[in-house]
PDB file of C-alpha atoms in Angstrom:
ATOM      1  CA  MET A   1     -26.207  15.011 -14.007  1.00 57.00           C
ATOM      2  CA  ALA A   2     -23.596  12.393 -13.491  1.00 71.00           C
ATOM      3  CA  LYS A   3     -22.930   9.580 -16.246  1.00 90.00           C
ATOM      4  CA  TYR A   4     -22.103   6.979 -13.501  1.00 96.00           C
ATOM      5  CA  ASP A   5     -23.649   6.300 -10.075  1.00 97.00           C
ATOM      6  CA  ALA A   6     -20.153   4.537  -8.885  1.00 98.00           C
ATOM      7  CA  VAL A   7     -16.251   4.579  -9.786  1.00 98.00           C
ATOM      8  CA  PHE A   8     -14.477   1.689  -9.064  1.00 98.00           C
ATOM      9  CA  PHE A   9     -10.642   1.614  -8.963  1.00 98.00           C
ATOM     10  CA  ASP A  10      -8.070  -1.157  -9.045  1.00 98.00           C
ATOM     11  CA  LEU A  11      -5.879  -0.441  -6.097  1.00 98.00           C
ATOM     12  CA  ASP A  12      -2.149  -1.176  -7.040  1.00 97.00           C
ATOM     13  CA  GLY A  13      -0.874   0.782  -9.824  1.00 97.00           C
ATOM     14  CA  THR A  14      -4.231   2.905 -10.711  1.00 98.00           C
ATOM     15  CA  LEU A  15      -5.553   4.227  -6.882  1.00 98.00           C
ATOM     16  CA  VAL A  16      -2.277   3.690  -5.418  1.00 98.00           C
ATOM     17  CA  ASP A  17       1.158   3.749  -6.306  1.00 98.00           C
ATOM     18  CA  THR A  18       2.206   0.474  -3.967  1.00 98.00           C
ATOM     19  CA  ALA A  19       5.670  -0.422  -5.961  1.00 98.00           C
ATOM     20  CA  PRO A  20       7.781   1.452  -3.818  1.00 98.00           C
ATOM     21  CA  ASP A  21       7.166  -0.667  -0.719  1.00 98.00           C
ATOM     22  CA  LEU A  22       6.839  -4.011  -2.232  1.00 98.00           C
ATOM     23  CA  ALA A  23      10.199  -3.119  -4.007  1.00 98.00           C
ATOM     24  CA  TYR A  24      11.704  -2.310  -0.771  1.00 98.00           C
ATOM     25  CA  ALA A  25      10.238  -5.646   1.171  1.00 98.00           C
ATOM     26  CA  LEU A  26      11.456  -7.435  -2.230  1.00 98.00           C
ATOM     27  CA  ASN A  27      14.906  -6.124  -2.147  1.00 98.00           C
ATOM     28  CA  GLN A  28      15.025  -7.015   1.748  1.00 98.00           C
ATOM     29  CA  VAL A  29      14.673 -10.845   0.794  1.00 98.00           C
ATOM     30  CA  LEU A  30      17.341 -10.683  -1.951  1.00 98.00           C
ATOM     31  CA  LEU A  31      19.688  -8.753   0.601  1.00 98.00           C
ATOM     32  CA  GLU A  32      18.917 -11.875   3.205  1.00 98.00           C
ATOM     33  CA  TYR A  33      19.920 -14.275   0.394  1.00 97.00           C
ATOM     34  CA  ASN A  34      23.167 -12.502  -0.551  1.00 98.00           C
ATOM     35  CA  LYS A  35      21.178 -11.425  -3.840  1.00 97.00           C
ATOM     36  CA  SER A  36      22.055  -7.713  -5.449  1.00 97.00           C
ATOM     37  CA  PRO A  37      19.151  -5.466  -4.933  1.00 98.00           C
ATOM     38  CA  LEU A  38      16.991  -4.949  -8.247  1.00 98.00           C
ATOM     39  CA  PRO A  39      15.973  -1.162  -9.572  1.00 98.00           C
ATOM     40  CA  LEU A  40      12.501   0.406  -8.927  1.00 97.00           C
ATOM     41  CA  GLU A  41      12.469   0.555 -12.862  1.00 97.00           C
ATOM     42  CA  THR A  42      12.839  -2.743 -13.321  1.00 97.00           C
ATOM     43  CA  ILE A  43       9.892  -4.187 -10.411  1.00 98.00           C
ATOM     44  CA  ARG A  44       7.507  -1.455 -11.057  1.00 97.00           C
ATOM     45  CA  PRO A  45       6.132  -3.015 -13.897  1.00 96.00           C
ATOM     46  CA  VAL A  46       5.567  -6.234 -12.161  1.00 95.00           C
ATOM     47  CA  ALA A  47       3.859  -4.845  -9.156  1.00 95.00           C
ATOM     48  CA  SER A  48       0.626  -5.803  -9.982  1.00 88.00           C
ATOM     49  CA  ASP A  49       1.392  -9.450 -10.363  1.00 91.00           C
ATOM     50  CA  GLY A  50       1.702  -9.899  -6.517  1.00 91.00           C
ATOM     51  CA  SER A  51       4.059 -12.129  -4.462  1.00 94.00           C
ATOM     52  CA  PRO A  52       4.092 -14.886  -7.739  1.00 95.00           C
ATOM     53  CA  GLY A  53       5.073 -12.241  -9.971  1.00 95.00           C
ATOM     54  CA  LEU A  54       7.655 -10.529  -8.197  1.00 97.00           C
ATOM     55  CA  ILE A  55       9.213 -13.730  -6.361  1.00 98.00           C
ATOM     56  CA  LYS A  56       9.753 -15.234 -10.420  1.00 97.00           C
ATOM     57  CA  LEU A  57      11.462 -11.706 -11.202  1.00 98.00           C
ATOM     58  CA  ALA A  58      13.734 -11.219  -8.532  1.00 98.00           C
ATOM     59  CA  PHE A  59      14.373 -15.143  -8.127  1.00 98.00           C
ATOM     60  CA  GLY A  60      13.615 -16.921 -11.183  1.00 97.00           C
ATOM     61  CA  ILE A  61      11.377 -19.311  -9.392  1.00 97.00           C
ATOM     62  CA  SER A  62       7.946 -20.206  -9.170  1.00 95.00           C
ATOM     63  CA  ALA A  63       5.688 -21.882  -6.796  1.00 94.00           C
ATOM     64  CA  GLU A  64       6.658 -25.542  -7.659  1.00 96.00           C
ATOM     65  CA  ASP A  65      10.629 -24.599  -6.295  1.00 96.00           C
ATOM     66  CA  PRO A  66      11.034 -25.992  -3.139  1.00 96.00           C
ATOM     67  CA  GLU A  67      12.354 -22.228  -1.771  1.00 96.00           C
ATOM     68  CA  TYR A  68       9.242 -20.720  -3.249  1.00 98.00           C
ATOM     69  CA  THR A  69       6.836 -20.954  -0.030  1.00 97.00           C
ATOM     70  CA  THR A  70       9.862 -19.368   2.142  1.00 98.00           C
ATOM     71  CA  ILE A  71      11.052 -16.708   0.208  1.00 98.00           C
ATOM     72  CA  GLN A  72       7.299 -15.656  -0.308  1.00 98.00           C
ATOM     73  CA  THR A  73       6.901 -15.920   3.466  1.00 98.00           C
ATOM     74  CA  ARG A  74       9.046 -13.994   3.968  1.00 98.00           C
ATOM     75  CA  PHE A  75       8.606 -11.287   1.736  1.00 98.00           C
ATOM     76  CA  ILE A  76       4.786 -10.730   2.729  1.00 97.00           C
ATOM     77  CA  GLU A  77       5.912 -10.456   6.529  1.00 98.00           C
ATOM     78  CA  LEU A  78       8.421  -7.873   4.916  1.00 98.00           C
ATOM     79  CA  TYR A  79       5.745  -6.437   3.414  1.00 98.00           C
ATOM     80  CA  ARG A  80       3.144  -6.288   5.874  1.00 97.00           C
ATOM     81  CA  HIS A  81       5.263  -4.214   7.803  1.00 97.00           C
ATOM     82  CA  HIS A  82       6.408  -1.602   5.331  1.00 97.00           C
ATOM     83  CA  ILE A  83       2.976  -1.366   3.762  1.00 97.00           C
ATOM     84  CA  ASN A  84       2.665   2.601   3.982  1.00 96.00           C
ATOM     85  CA  ARG A  85       6.041   3.017   4.128  1.00 97.00           C
ATOM     86  CA  GLU A  86       5.980   4.915   0.679  1.00 98.00           C
ATOM     87  CA  SER A  87       2.489   3.907  -0.897  1.00 98.00           C
ATOM     88  CA  ARG A  88       0.854   6.726  -1.610  1.00 98.00           C
ATOM     89  CA  LEU A  89      -2.096   8.047  -3.975  1.00 98.00           C
ATOM     90  CA  PHE A  90      -0.988   8.604  -7.526  1.00 98.00           C
ATOM     91  CA  ASP A  91      -0.609  12.465  -8.189  1.00 98.00           C
ATOM     92  CA  GLY A  92      -3.777  13.815  -8.341  1.00 98.00           C
ATOM     93  CA  MET A  93      -5.830  10.766  -7.460  1.00 98.00           C
ATOM     94  CA  GLU A  94      -6.922  12.997  -4.335  1.00 98.00           C
ATOM     95  CA  ASN A  95      -8.626  15.754  -6.292  1.00 98.00           C
ATOM     96  CA  VAL A  96     -10.282  13.160  -8.379  1.00 98.00           C
ATOM     97  CA  LEU A  97     -11.971  11.458  -4.965  1.00 98.00           C
ATOM     98  CA  GLN A  98     -13.014  14.676  -3.591  1.00 98.00           C
ATOM     99  CA  THR A  99     -14.707  15.656  -6.839  1.00 97.00           C
ATOM    100  CA  ILE A 100     -16.094  12.068  -7.194  1.00 97.00           C
ATOM    101  CA  GLU A 101     -17.627  12.496  -3.931  1.00 97.00           C
ATOM    102  CA  LYS A 102     -18.806  16.147  -3.944  1.00 96.00           C
ATOM    103  CA  ALA A 103     -20.936  15.125  -7.040  1.00 95.00           C
ATOM    104  CA  GLY A 104     -22.536  12.634  -4.513  1.00 95.00           C
ATOM    105  CA  LEU A 105     -21.123   9.688  -6.933  1.00 96.00           C
ATOM    106  CA  LYS A 106     -19.816   6.100  -4.675  1.00 97.00           C
ATOM    107  CA  TRP A 107     -16.520   4.905  -5.300  1.00 98.00           C
ATOM    108  CA  GLY A 108     -14.661   2.204  -4.385  1.00 98.00           C
ATOM    109  CA  VAL A 109     -12.008  -0.414  -4.905  1.00 98.00           C
ATOM    110  CA  ILE A 110     -11.696  -3.866  -6.754  1.00 98.00           C
ATOM    111  CA  THR A 111      -8.629  -5.800  -6.294  1.00 98.00           C
ATOM    112  CA  ASN A 112      -6.750  -9.043  -6.584  1.00 97.00           C
ATOM    113  CA  LYS A 113      -4.845  -8.171  -3.524  1.00 97.00           C
ATOM    114  CA  PRO A 114      -6.043  -9.926  -0.466  1.00 96.00           C
ATOM    115  CA  ALA A 115      -7.867  -8.795   2.077  1.00 98.00           C
ATOM    116  CA  PHE A 116      -5.141  -8.935   5.197  1.00 97.00           C
ATOM    117  CA  LEU A 117      -2.629  -6.386   2.834  1.00 97.00           C
ATOM    118  CA  THR A 118      -5.745  -4.672   1.249  1.00 98.00           C
ATOM    119  CA  ASP A 119      -7.157  -3.064   4.395  1.00 98.00           C
ATOM    120  CA  PRO A 120      -4.220  -2.351   6.377  1.00 98.00           C
ATOM    121  CA  LEU A 121      -2.813  -0.203   3.232  1.00 98.00           C
ATOM    122  CA  MET A 122      -6.583   1.434   2.564  1.00 98.00           C
ATOM    123  CA  GLN A 123      -6.293   2.119   6.429  1.00 98.00           C
ATOM    124  CA  ALA A 124      -3.145   3.740   6.987  1.00 97.00           C
ATOM    125  CA  LEU A 125      -3.906   5.811   3.991  1.00 98.00           C
ATOM    126  CA  LYS A 126      -7.445   7.035   5.469  1.00 98.00           C
ATOM    127  CA  LEU A 127      -9.506   5.079   2.603  1.00 98.00           C
ATOM    128  CA  ASN A 128     -11.268   2.605   4.101  1.00 97.00           C
ATOM    129  CA  GLN A 129     -14.175   4.956   5.494  1.00 95.00           C
ATOM    130  CA  ARG A 130     -14.548   7.113   2.535  1.00 97.00           C
ATOM    131  CA  ALA A 131     -15.403   4.269  -0.175  1.00 98.00           C
ATOM    132  CA  SER A 132     -18.128   2.789  -0.628  1.00 97.00           C
ATOM    133  CA  CYS A 133     -16.752  -0.963  -0.645  1.00 98.00           C
ATOM    134  CA  ILE A 134     -13.637  -2.688  -0.388  1.00 98.00           C
ATOM    135  CA  VAL A 135     -13.428  -5.945  -2.492  1.00 98.00           C
ATOM    136  CA  SER A 136     -10.200  -8.221  -2.395  1.00 98.00           C
ATOM    137  CA  GLY A 137      -8.876 -10.685  -3.969  1.00 97.00           C
ATOM    138  CA  ASP A 138      -9.928 -13.305  -1.453  1.00 98.00           C
ATOM    139  CA  THR A 139     -13.552 -11.579  -0.697  1.00 98.00           C
ATOM    140  CA  THR A 140     -15.471 -13.518  -3.312  1.00 98.00           C
ATOM    141  CA  ALA A 141     -14.811 -17.175  -4.438  1.00 98.00           C
ATOM    142  CA  ASN A 142     -13.380 -15.889  -7.547  1.00 98.00           C
ATOM    143  CA  SER A 143     -10.545 -12.863  -8.190  1.00 97.00           C
ATOM    144  CA  LYS A 144     -10.486 -10.740 -11.162  1.00 98.00           C
ATOM    145  CA  PRO A 145     -10.921 -11.330 -14.478  1.00 98.00           C
ATOM    146  CA  HIS A 146     -13.798 -13.308 -12.948  1.00 98.00           C
ATOM    147  CA  PRO A 147     -16.731 -11.182 -12.543  1.00 98.00           C
ATOM    148  CA  ASP A 148     -17.976 -12.330  -8.850  1.00 98.00           C
ATOM    149  CA  PRO A 149     -15.951  -9.333  -7.340  1.00 98.00           C
ATOM    150  CA  MET A 150     -17.518  -6.757  -9.684  1.00 98.00           C
ATOM    151  CA  LEU A 151     -20.926  -7.936  -8.824  1.00 98.00           C
ATOM    152  CA  PHE A 152     -20.215  -7.680  -5.208  1.00 98.00           C
ATOM    153  CA  ALA A 153     -18.847  -4.466  -5.833  1.00 98.00           C
ATOM    154  CA  CYS A 154     -22.093  -3.477  -7.152  1.00 98.00           C
ATOM    155  CA  ASN A 155     -23.666  -5.000  -4.663  1.00 98.00           C
ATOM    156  CA  ALA A 156     -22.586  -3.562  -1.930  1.00 97.00           C
ATOM    157  CA  SER A 157     -22.774  -0.161  -3.175  1.00 97.00           C
ATOM    158  CA  ALA A 158     -26.513  -0.726  -4.438  1.00 97.00           C
ATOM    159  CA  VAL A 159     -25.263   0.229  -8.136  1.00 98.00           C
ATOM    160  CA  LYS A 160     -25.918  -1.291 -11.169  1.00 98.00           C
ATOM    161  CA  PRO A 161     -22.762  -2.230 -13.073  1.00 98.00           C
ATOM    162  CA  GLU A 162     -23.657  -0.605 -16.670  1.00 97.00           C
ATOM    163  CA  ASN A 163     -23.944   2.634 -14.287  1.00 97.00           C
ATOM    164  CA  CYS A 164     -20.542   2.243 -13.025  1.00 98.00           C
ATOM    165  CA  LEU A 165     -16.810   3.012 -14.577  1.00 98.00           C
ATOM    166  CA  TYR A 166     -14.257   0.995 -13.614  1.00 98.00           C
ATOM    167  CA  ILE A 167     -10.386   1.863 -13.895  1.00 98.00           C
ATOM    168  CA  GLY A 168      -7.614  -0.675 -13.963  1.00 98.00           C
ATOM    169  CA  ASP A 169      -3.868  -0.971 -15.104  1.00 98.00           C
ATOM    170  CA  ALA A 170      -4.336  -4.823 -16.178  1.00 97.00           C
ATOM    171  CA  GLN A 171      -5.570  -6.553 -19.157  1.00 97.00           C
ATOM    172  CA  ARG A 172      -7.799  -8.488 -15.789  1.00 97.00           C
ATOM    173  CA  ASP A 173      -8.763  -5.778 -14.767  1.00 98.00           C
ATOM    174  CA  ILE A 174     -10.694  -4.716 -18.154  1.00 98.00           C
ATOM    175  CA  GLU A 175     -11.747  -8.216 -18.749  1.00 98.00           C
ATOM    176  CA  ALA A 176     -13.609  -8.223 -15.526  1.00 98.00           C
ATOM    177  CA  GLY A 177     -15.516  -4.376 -16.044  1.00 98.00           C
ATOM    178  CA  ASN A 178     -16.423  -5.362 -19.929  1.00 98.00           C
ATOM    179  CA  ILE A 179     -17.622  -8.755 -19.069  1.00 98.00           C
ATOM    180  CA  VAL A 180     -20.715  -7.261 -16.188  1.00 98.00           C
ATOM    181  CA  ASN A 181     -20.748  -4.418 -18.875  1.00 98.00           C
ATOM    182  CA  MET A 182     -19.160  -1.625 -16.982  1.00 98.00           C
ATOM    183  CA  ASP A 183     -17.134   0.913 -18.678  1.00 98.00           C
ATOM    184  CA  THR A 184     -13.477   0.438 -18.917  1.00 98.00           C
ATOM    185  CA  LEU A 185     -10.458   2.909 -18.434  1.00 98.00           C
ATOM    186  CA  ILE A 186      -6.729   1.622 -18.859  1.00 98.00           C
ATOM    187  CA  ALA A 187      -4.510   3.682 -16.025  1.00 98.00           C
ATOM    188  CA  HIS A 188      -1.668   3.784 -18.496  1.00 98.00           C
ATOM    189  CA  TYR A 189       0.039   5.561 -15.879  1.00 98.00           C
ATOM    190  CA  GLY A 190       0.384   2.101 -13.395  1.00 98.00           C
ATOM    191  CA  TYR A 191       2.516  -0.789 -13.997  1.00 97.00           C
ATOM    192  CA  LEU A 192       2.080  -1.904 -17.702  1.00 96.00           C
ATOM    193  CA  LYS A 193       4.671  -4.158 -18.966  1.00 94.00           C
ATOM    194  CA  SER A 194       6.800  -3.593 -22.469  1.00 93.00           C
ATOM    195  CA  THR A 195       4.591  -6.595 -23.515  1.00 94.00           C
ATOM    196  CA  ASP A 196       1.226  -5.900 -22.884  1.00 96.00           C
ATOM    197  CA  GLN A 197      -0.316  -4.739 -25.578  1.00 97.00           C
ATOM    198  CA  PRO A 198      -3.292  -2.568 -23.877  1.00 97.00           C
ATOM    199  CA  GLU A 199      -5.033  -1.975 -27.480  1.00 96.00           C
ATOM    200  CA  THR A 200      -6.375  -5.160 -27.920  1.00 98.00           C
ATOM    201  CA  TRP A 201      -7.969  -4.759 -24.373  1.00 98.00           C
ATOM    202  CA  GLN A 202     -11.062  -3.338 -25.628  1.00 97.00           C
ATOM    203  CA  ALA A 203     -11.552  -0.626 -22.912  1.00 98.00           C
ATOM    204  CA  LYS A 204     -13.533   2.312 -23.919  1.00 97.00           C
ATOM    205  CA  ALA A 205     -10.722   4.176 -23.119  1.00 98.00           C
ATOM    206  CA  THR A 206      -6.573   4.333 -22.223  1.00 98.00           C
ATOM    207  CA  ILE A 207      -5.851   7.475 -19.659  1.00 98.00           C
ATOM    208  CA  TYR A 208      -2.350   8.689 -18.749  1.00 98.00           C
ATOM    209  CA  LYS A 209      -2.935  10.524 -15.407  1.00 98.00           C
ATOM    210  CA  PRO A 210      -5.559  10.274 -12.471  1.00 98.00           C
ATOM    211  CA  GLU A 211      -7.009  13.379 -13.384  1.00 98.00           C
ATOM    212  CA  GLU A 212      -8.165  12.679 -17.009  1.00 98.00           C
ATOM    213  CA  ILE A 213     -10.790  10.297 -15.283  1.00 97.00           C
ATOM    214  CA  LEU A 214     -12.640  13.450 -14.380  1.00 96.00           C
ATOM    215  CA  ASN A 215     -13.350  13.854 -17.938  1.00 96.00           C
ATOM    216  CA  TRP A 216     -16.016  10.985 -18.216  1.00 95.00           C
ATOM    217  CA  ILE A 217     -17.534  11.964 -14.768  1.00 91.00           C
TER     218      ILE A 217
END
């Protein structure tokens, strides 16, 4: 008897390693502005923060800066064009998904990535037909850590939150899951920053590789 009815994943840094493509797009913009590209290991911990975090890292500016919108537009344009250049499921994740499916459980994605980026990526990786739901950052009026996306995913998958497991690599993921009484796991293999304190996030446990998810289902 399975412990859960559904397993939900954050996308970037949990289900899929998208950092190489985000880094590629960001570095192309840097080169266009005659700035030196950044190494992947510098960009990786910020990959879950979307364009605001990545632009802050690379250019040291925020949305209030006059150049921000131009830089952000160009970054997103490049990322959309190269969204599946190197992005792949994390090692071992395909086995996890197949095991979930063979057990007759549902799985889905709950991400803060906007749908115009989430949907093409899921389609390119041939995951869109396998997922019971794909909830993007703009699917509901509020994004994580608000509970709305979590409840939307449960409704779409016809499951109760307390019968679900959610895995994410950011504090907002764990907070959102905990609010609706999902069991939560921290994907430590994802895009955690050196300043993060995951031990304070009140997750059920921390996992260090995708295969460890199988110990929970």
